[in-house]
Short mmCIF file of C-alpha atoms (C1' of nucleotides) in Angstrom, two decimals:
data_model
loop_
_atom_site.label_atom_id
_atom_site.label_comp_id
_atom_site.label_asym_id
_atom_site.label_seq_id
_atom_site.Cartn_x
_atom_site.Cartn_y
_atom_site.Cartn_z
CA MET A 1 26.79 -22.73 -1.51
CA ARG A 2 24.09 -25.30 -2.00
CA TYR A 3 23.28 -24.41 -5.63
CA GLY A 4 25.35 -22.93 -8.44
CA ILE A 5 24.67 -19.54 -9.94
CA THR A 6 22.74 -21.11 -12.81
CA HIS A 7 20.16 -22.23 -10.32
CA PHE A 8 19.29 -18.61 -9.74
CA LYS A 9 19.20 -17.95 -13.48
CA ASP A 10 16.63 -20.71 -13.87
CA LEU A 11 14.70 -19.52 -10.84
CA LEU A 12 14.44 -15.97 -12.17
CA GLY A 13 13.56 -17.22 -15.66
CA GLY A 14 10.85 -19.42 -14.21
CA GLU A 15 9.34 -16.40 -12.49
CA GLY A 16 9.42 -14.37 -15.67
CA TYR A 17 12.40 -12.20 -14.77
CA SER A 18 15.42 -11.55 -16.97
CA TRP A 19 18.90 -12.70 -16.17
CA THR A 20 20.79 -9.45 -16.25
CA ARG A 21 24.29 -8.25 -15.62
CA ALA A 22 23.31 -6.50 -12.40
CA ARG A 23 21.35 -9.38 -10.95
CA SER A 24 23.97 -11.92 -11.80
CA ALA A 25 26.76 -9.80 -10.35
CA VAL A 26 24.90 -9.15 -7.08
CA LEU A 27 24.23 -12.85 -6.66
CA THR A 28 27.84 -13.70 -7.36
CA VAL A 29 28.92 -11.40 -4.55
CA LEU A 30 26.31 -12.76 -2.15
CA THR A 31 27.21 -16.38 -2.84
CA THR A 32 30.90 -15.59 -2.41
CA VAL A 33 31.07 -13.43 0.69
CA PRO A 34 29.82 -15.34 3.77
CA ARG A 35 28.50 -12.45 5.80
CA PRO A 36 25.67 -9.94 5.52
CA LEU A 37 26.65 -6.97 3.36
CA ARG A 38 25.27 -3.48 2.94
CA ALA A 39 23.98 -2.42 -0.47
CA GLU A 40 26.91 -0.04 -0.66
CA GLU A 41 29.41 -2.80 0.07
CA ILE A 42 27.84 -5.11 -2.47
CA HIS A 43 28.01 -2.32 -5.03
CA ARG A 44 31.67 -1.74 -4.35
CA ALA A 45 32.39 -5.46 -4.53
CA LEU A 46 30.92 -5.69 -8.01
CA ARG A 47 33.94 -3.97 -9.54
CA ASP A 48 31.86 -3.17 -12.57
CA PRO A 49 31.45 0.60 -12.96
CA ARG A 50 28.59 0.11 -15.37
CA ILE A 51 26.32 -1.08 -12.61
CA ASN A 52 24.52 1.60 -10.65
CA LEU A 53 23.83 1.50 -6.94
CA SER A 54 20.13 1.81 -7.59
CA SER A 55 20.25 -1.38 -9.64
CA VAL A 56 21.79 -3.12 -6.65
CA TYR A 57 18.91 -1.94 -4.53
CA ARG A 58 16.42 -3.09 -7.16
CA ALA A 59 18.06 -6.48 -7.41
CA LEU A 60 18.08 -6.92 -3.66
CA ARG A 61 14.44 -5.99 -3.39
CA LEU A 62 13.54 -8.51 -6.09
CA PHE A 63 15.60 -11.27 -4.50
CA GLU A 64 14.02 -10.59 -1.16
CA SER A 65 10.55 -10.96 -2.64
CA LEU A 66 11.64 -14.29 -4.16
CA ASP A 67 13.11 -15.51 -0.87
CA VAL A 68 16.55 -15.69 -2.40
CA VAL A 69 17.96 -13.08 -0.11
CA GLN A 70 17.08 -12.03 3.41
CA ARG A 71 17.55 -8.65 5.00
CA VAL A 72 19.51 -8.34 8.23
CA GLU A 73 19.08 -5.28 10.41
CA LEU A 74 21.63 -4.67 13.10
CA GLY A 75 20.65 -1.16 14.07
CA GLU A 76 23.42 0.41 12.04
CA GLY A 77 21.25 2.68 9.95
CA ALA A 78 21.80 0.70 6.78
CA ALA A 79 20.33 -2.78 6.15
CA ARG A 80 22.48 -5.78 5.31
CA TYR A 81 21.68 -8.61 2.95
CA GLU A 82 22.69 -12.27 2.78
CA LEU A 83 21.50 -15.41 1.01
CA ALA A 84 18.25 -16.70 2.44
CA ASP A 85 18.07 -19.76 4.70
CA ASP A 86 17.15 -22.02 1.78
CA TYR A 87 20.59 -21.43 0.34
CA ARG A 88 22.72 -21.09 3.46
CA ASP A 89 21.51 -23.17 6.46
CA HIS A 90 19.56 -21.39 9.13
CA HIS A 91 21.84 -19.37 11.40
CA HIS A 92 22.08 -16.26 13.55
CA HIS A 93 24.67 -13.54 14.10
CA LEU A 94 27.08 -12.60 16.84
CA VAL A 95 27.75 -8.88 16.48
CA CYS A 96 30.70 -7.44 18.36
CA ASP A 97 29.78 -4.12 20.01
CA ALA A 98 33.44 -3.13 20.01
CA CYS A 99 34.80 -3.95 16.57
CA GLY A 100 31.58 -4.58 14.67
CA ARG A 101 32.66 -7.99 13.43
CA ILE A 102 29.80 -10.34 12.53
CA GLU A 103 30.12 -14.10 13.09
CA ASP A 104 27.54 -16.77 12.39
CA VAL A 105 26.15 -19.22 14.94
CA ALA A 106 24.39 -22.32 13.80
CA ALA A 107 22.69 -22.94 17.15
CA CYS A 108 19.06 -21.78 17.14
CA PRO A 109 17.36 -21.58 20.52
CA VAL A 110 14.00 -20.95 18.92
CA GLU A 111 14.07 -24.46 17.49
CA ALA A 112 15.85 -25.97 20.48
CA ALA A 113 13.31 -24.65 22.91
CA GLY A 114 10.31 -25.58 20.78
CA LEU A 115 9.21 -21.98 21.02
CA THR A 116 7.02 -22.01 17.95
CA ARG A 117 4.80 -24.77 19.31
CA HIS A 118 4.70 -23.19 22.77
CA ILE A 119 3.52 -19.90 21.34
CA ARG A 120 0.98 -21.51 19.05
CA LYS A 121 -0.58 -23.32 21.98
CA ARG A 122 -0.59 -20.44 24.36
CA THR A 123 -1.55 -17.57 22.12
CA GLY A 124 -2.78 -18.97 18.80
CA PHE A 125 -0.08 -17.03 16.96
CA ALA A 126 1.50 -19.10 14.17
CA VAL A 127 5.20 -18.22 13.94
CA ARG A 128 6.58 -18.44 10.42
CA SER A 129 9.97 -16.85 10.77
CA HIS A 130 12.14 -15.17 13.30
CA VAL A 131 15.05 -12.81 13.57
CA LEU A 132 17.63 -13.27 16.29
CA GLU A 133 20.79 -11.21 16.63
CA LEU A 134 23.18 -11.50 19.54
CA PHE A 135 25.35 -8.60 20.67
CA GLY A 136 28.36 -8.60 22.91
CA LEU A 137 32.14 -8.83 22.73
CA CYS A 138 34.03 -11.16 20.43
CA ARG A 139 36.87 -13.21 21.81
CA THR A 140 39.45 -10.71 20.65
CA CYS A 141 37.76 -7.58 21.94
CA ARG A 142 36.93 -9.26 25.23
CA ARG A 143 40.63 -9.58 25.93
CA VAL A 144 41.27 -5.92 25.23
CA THR A 145 38.16 -3.94 26.10
CA GLY A 146 37.38 -6.14 29.11
CA MET B 1 5.26 -0.13 35.36
CA ARG B 2 7.86 -0.97 37.94
CA TYR B 3 8.70 2.63 38.91
CA GLY B 4 6.71 5.84 38.87
CA ILE B 5 7.51 8.75 36.62
CA THR B 6 9.41 10.50 39.43
CA HIS B 7 11.93 7.69 39.32
CA PHE B 8 12.92 8.89 35.88
CA LYS B 9 13.11 12.46 37.04
CA ASP B 10 15.55 11.46 39.75
CA LEU B 11 17.50 9.31 37.33
CA LEU B 12 17.91 12.17 34.84
CA GLY B 13 18.76 14.62 37.59
CA GLY B 14 21.36 12.24 38.94
CA GLU B 15 23.00 12.10 35.50
CA GLY B 16 23.01 15.88 35.22
CA TYR B 17 20.11 16.19 32.80
CA SER B 18 17.14 18.48 33.19
CA TRP B 19 13.61 17.31 33.71
CA THR B 20 11.86 18.97 30.79
CA ARG B 21 8.39 19.08 29.36
CA ALA B 22 9.42 17.04 26.33
CA ARG B 23 11.23 14.35 28.24
CA SER B 24 8.55 13.99 30.81
CA ALA B 25 5.84 13.77 28.16
CA VAL B 26 7.67 11.16 26.12
CA LEU B 27 8.20 9.02 29.21
CA THR B 28 4.56 9.32 30.16
CA VAL B 29 3.56 7.97 26.78
CA LEU B 30 6.08 5.13 26.93
CA THR B 31 5.05 4.05 30.42
CA THR B 32 1.41 4.18 29.41
CA VAL B 33 1.28 2.43 26.07
CA PRO B 34 2.43 -1.17 26.32
CA ARG B 35 3.84 -1.68 22.85
CA PRO B 36 6.75 -0.32 20.85
CA LEU B 37 5.88 3.02 19.22
CA ARG B 38 7.43 4.99 16.38
CA ALA B 39 8.77 8.45 17.10
CA GLU B 40 5.95 9.81 15.00
CA GLU B 41 3.32 7.95 17.03
CA ILE B 42 4.84 9.06 20.29
CA HIS B 43 4.81 12.64 19.06
CA ARG B 44 1.17 12.39 18.10
CA ALA B 45 0.29 10.86 21.46
CA LEU B 46 1.80 13.77 23.36
CA ARG B 47 -1.12 15.99 22.47
CA ASP B 48 1.04 19.00 23.24
CA PRO B 49 1.54 21.11 20.11
CA ARG B 50 4.41 22.94 21.76
CA ILE B 51 6.63 19.85 21.59
CA ASN B 52 8.49 19.33 18.33
CA LEU B 53 9.14 16.00 16.71
CA SER B 54 12.87 16.59 16.83
CA SER B 55 12.63 16.92 20.60
CA VAL B 56 10.99 13.52 20.69
CA TYR B 57 13.91 12.10 18.73
CA ARG B 58 16.37 13.83 21.04
CA ALA B 59 14.62 12.52 24.12
CA LEU B 60 14.56 8.99 22.73
CA ARG B 61 18.22 9.09 21.90
CA LEU B 62 19.04 10.27 25.40
CA PHE B 63 16.86 7.64 27.04
CA GLU B 64 18.43 4.96 24.89
CA SER B 65 21.90 6.00 26.01
CA LEU B 66 20.72 5.80 29.62
CA ASP B 67 19.15 2.37 29.10
CA VAL B 68 15.74 3.70 29.92
CA VAL B 69 14.39 2.98 26.46
CA GLN B 70 15.25 0.33 23.90
CA ARG B 71 14.92 0.52 20.17
CA VAL B 72 12.92 -2.11 18.34
CA GLU B 73 13.42 -2.63 14.61
CA LEU B 74 10.86 -4.66 12.77
CA GLY B 75 11.95 -3.91 9.23
CA GLU B 76 9.27 -1.29 8.75
CA GLY B 77 11.56 1.54 7.76
CA ALA B 78 10.98 3.46 11.00
CA ALA B 79 12.31 2.36 14.37
CA ARG B 80 10.08 1.75 17.36
CA TYR B 81 10.81 2.45 21.01
CA GLU B 82 9.68 0.91 24.28
CA LEU B 83 10.77 0.98 27.91
CA ALA B 84 13.95 -1.00 28.47
CA ASP B 85 14.00 -4.42 30.09
CA ASP B 86 14.87 -2.94 33.47
CA TYR B 87 11.46 -1.32 33.57
CA ARG B 88 9.34 -3.85 31.72
CA ASP B 89 10.43 -7.47 32.16
CA HIS B 90 12.40 -9.07 29.39
CA HIS B 91 10.17 -10.05 26.48
CA HIS B 92 10.00 -10.48 22.74
CA HIS B 93 7.48 -9.63 20.02
CA LEU B 94 5.07 -11.50 17.85
CA VAL B 95 4.52 -9.42 14.74
CA CYS B 96 1.59 -10.31 12.50
CA ASP B 97 2.58 -10.24 8.83
CA ALA B 98 -1.03 -9.67 7.84
CA CYS B 99 -2.37 -6.98 10.19
CA GLY B 100 0.86 -5.70 11.72
CA ARG B 101 -0.32 -6.20 15.26
CA ILE B 102 2.47 -6.56 17.83
CA GLU B 103 2.04 -8.81 20.86
CA ASP B 104 4.52 -9.52 23.61
CA VAL B 105 5.81 -12.98 24.60
CA ALA B 106 7.49 -13.48 27.92
CA ALA B 107 9.12 -16.77 26.91
CA CYS B 108 12.78 -16.30 26.02
CA PRO B 109 14.44 -19.25 24.29
CA VAL B 110 17.84 -17.65 24.56
CA GLU B 111 17.67 -18.00 28.31
CA ALA B 112 15.79 -21.29 28.23
CA ALA B 113 18.33 -22.94 25.97
CA GLY B 114 21.34 -21.56 27.83
CA LEU B 115 22.56 -20.18 24.53
CA THR B 116 24.80 -17.56 26.04
CA ARG B 117 26.91 -20.11 27.88
CA HIS B 118 26.98 -22.43 24.87
CA ILE B 119 28.30 -19.65 22.64
CA ARG B 120 30.83 -18.48 25.17
CA LYS B 121 32.28 -21.98 25.46
CA ARG B 122 32.28 -22.73 21.77
CA THR B 123 33.39 -19.41 20.30
CA GLY B 124 34.66 -17.20 23.09
CA PHE B 125 32.06 -14.58 22.21
CA ALA B 126 30.49 -13.00 25.31
CA VAL B 127 26.83 -12.28 24.61
CA ARG B 128 25.53 -9.20 26.42
CA SER B 129 22.15 -8.68 24.82
CA HIS B 130 19.99 -10.08 22.09
CA VAL B 131 17.15 -9.10 19.83
CA LEU B 132 14.49 -11.64 18.93
CA GLU B 133 11.43 -10.86 16.88
CA LEU B 134 8.95 -13.49 15.71
CA PHE B 135 6.87 -13.03 12.58
CA GLY B 136 3.81 -14.93 11.45
CA LEU B 137 0.05 -14.77 11.65
CA CYS B 138 -1.88 -13.77 14.74
CA ARG B 139 -4.82 -15.88 15.82
CA THR B 140 -7.31 -13.61 14.12
CA CYS B 141 -5.54 -13.33 10.79
CA ARG B 142 -4.81 -17.06 10.78
CA ARG B 143 -8.54 -17.71 10.62
CA VAL B 144 -9.03 -15.37 7.69
CA THR B 145 -5.87 -15.31 5.59
CA GLY B 146 -5.22 -19.00 6.15
"C1'" DT C 1 17.98 -10.69 -36.24
"C1'" DT C 2 14.03 -8.21 -34.87
"C1'" DG C 3 10.45 -6.30 -32.40
"C1'" DA C 4 8.29 -6.53 -27.83
"C1'" DT C 5 9.27 -6.39 -23.12
"C1'" DT C 6 12.28 -5.63 -19.09
"C1'" DT C 7 15.72 -3.51 -16.94
"C1'" DT C 8 19.04 0.02 -16.29
"C1'" DG C 9 21.55 4.51 -15.46
"C1'" DC C 10 21.01 8.83 -13.95
"C1'" DA C 11 19.11 12.45 -11.54
"C1'" DA C 12 15.65 13.87 -8.67
"C1'" DA C 13 12.38 12.58 -4.97
"C1'" DT C 14 11.29 10.42 -0.50
"C1'" DT C 15 11.55 9.26 4.26
"C1'" DA C 16 13.41 8.79 8.79
"C1'" DT C 17 16.45 11.04 11.52
"C1'" DT C 18 19.95 14.58 12.84
"C1'" DT C 19 21.76 19.18 13.45
"C1'" DG C 20 22.86 24.50 13.79
"C1'" DC C 21 21.41 28.25 16.07
"C1'" DA C 22 18.79 31.79 18.26
"C1'" DA C 23 15.10 31.79 21.63
"C1'" DT C 24 13.28 29.62 25.81
"C1'" DA C 25 12.99 26.63 29.67
"C1'" DT C 26 15.25 24.62 33.68
"C1'" DC C 27 18.28 24.69 37.50
"C1'" DT C 28 21.23 26.62 41.22
"C1'" DG C 29 22.50 29.65 44.69
"C1'" DC C 30 20.88 33.46 47.05
"C1'" DG D 1 10.88 33.66 44.45
"C1'" DC D 2 14.58 35.75 41.49
"C1'" DA D 3 18.72 36.31 38.52
"C1'" DG D 4 22.15 34.48 35.98
"C1'" DA D 5 24.43 30.38 34.10
"C1'" DT D 6 23.48 26.37 31.60
"C1'" DA D 7 20.81 23.04 29.20
"C1'" DT D 8 17.14 22.28 26.02
"C1'" DT D 9 13.93 23.41 22.49
"C1'" DG D 10 11.60 24.87 18.07
"C1'" DC D 11 12.30 25.57 13.54
"C1'" DA D 12 14.29 25.08 9.29
"C1'" DA D 13 17.74 23.12 6.80
"C1'" DA D 14 20.98 19.13 6.31
"C1'" DT D 15 21.87 14.05 6.08
"C1'" DA D 16 21.77 9.42 4.69
"C1'" DA D 17 19.57 5.33 3.03
"C1'" DT D 18 16.51 3.96 -0.22
"C1'" DT D 19 13.11 4.60 -4.03
"C1'" DT D 20 11.35 6.27 -8.39
"C1'" DG D 21 10.42 8.50 -13.25
"C1'" DC D 22 11.87 8.22 -17.63
"C1'" DA D 23 14.45 7.76 -21.81
"C1'" DA D 24 18.11 4.69 -23.35
"C1'" DA D 25 20.01 0.04 -23.36
"C1'" DA D 26 19.84 -4.83 -22.50
"C1'" DT D 27 17.37 -9.21 -22.62
"C1'" DC D 28 14.09 -12.37 -24.41
"C1'" DA D 29 11.24 -15.03 -27.67
"C1'" DA D 30 10.17 -16.28 -32.18
#
DNA sequence: TTGATTTTGCAAATTATTTGCAATATCTGC
DNA sequence: GCAGATATTGCAAATAATTTGCAAAATCAA
């Protein structure tokens, strides 16, 4: 991770938010596990029965508004959350349709193809962010499932 | 649209499904309106009070399983649905953060950058499909909001 | 440490979507 | 076109993820 946990403490303090047990714990999980997690999974990973699931949701919502965390939707019904690009290098996901495993890919075709500029010129739309998820079969499942 | 509505009737029949009022009506809306719609919006557009919202959901789920319709998730809470690529040329969406307007873009950087092959070579993951949504400010909102 | 302010736990509310089941529409063979 | 077999629908109730109200507890600032 690019910054230590105290960075987040300072960031929250600077924005007028308290540094609480729930927020700290959620961030510790997110900086430790390198893949997008569901609120439920984060809650379980806290291993602190004092912290309620709704506090996890509240923390995630706050972090999202502060661009500390970004939401990832893979069409599973529940959203996933991971550290935002500023803290984790821009990347995308390879989602295996067979086993559900999620890998990261650093390659970004939106940048590579200069798509933002192309769109700006052709349509006047100013792209600020994008979401790209790739679905298919991971190496392992490809061998088995075909 | 690339095929008439009777194409879908034949397709459903061929798969052993009935051609019903609800299914026909939902497809008429989807082939008419050129942007991804929520189940609720589709239901309203039917203008047939006999058709229940749950039938719209059931029809959408069936169409999705038959690759007639594809789900679009823009982080709004509710999913949107549009005709699948086979019936509508592959495209992506420009979603305006300010006014919510959704435009299509034909340009696909995943194809342009040869990302699928790159990933296959480097990781062994076989990409079958992808989801790309672009967020930002449309030409109109850019003038106003900045 | 203390009082003022935020945040939390808990339970209940919301919202999108799904489901059970009896009633109805669609389809198939005549 | 009709009857019976089968598939689908409407409706109401169930789910599942997420949000919220509120009193109690934690955090902050002096």
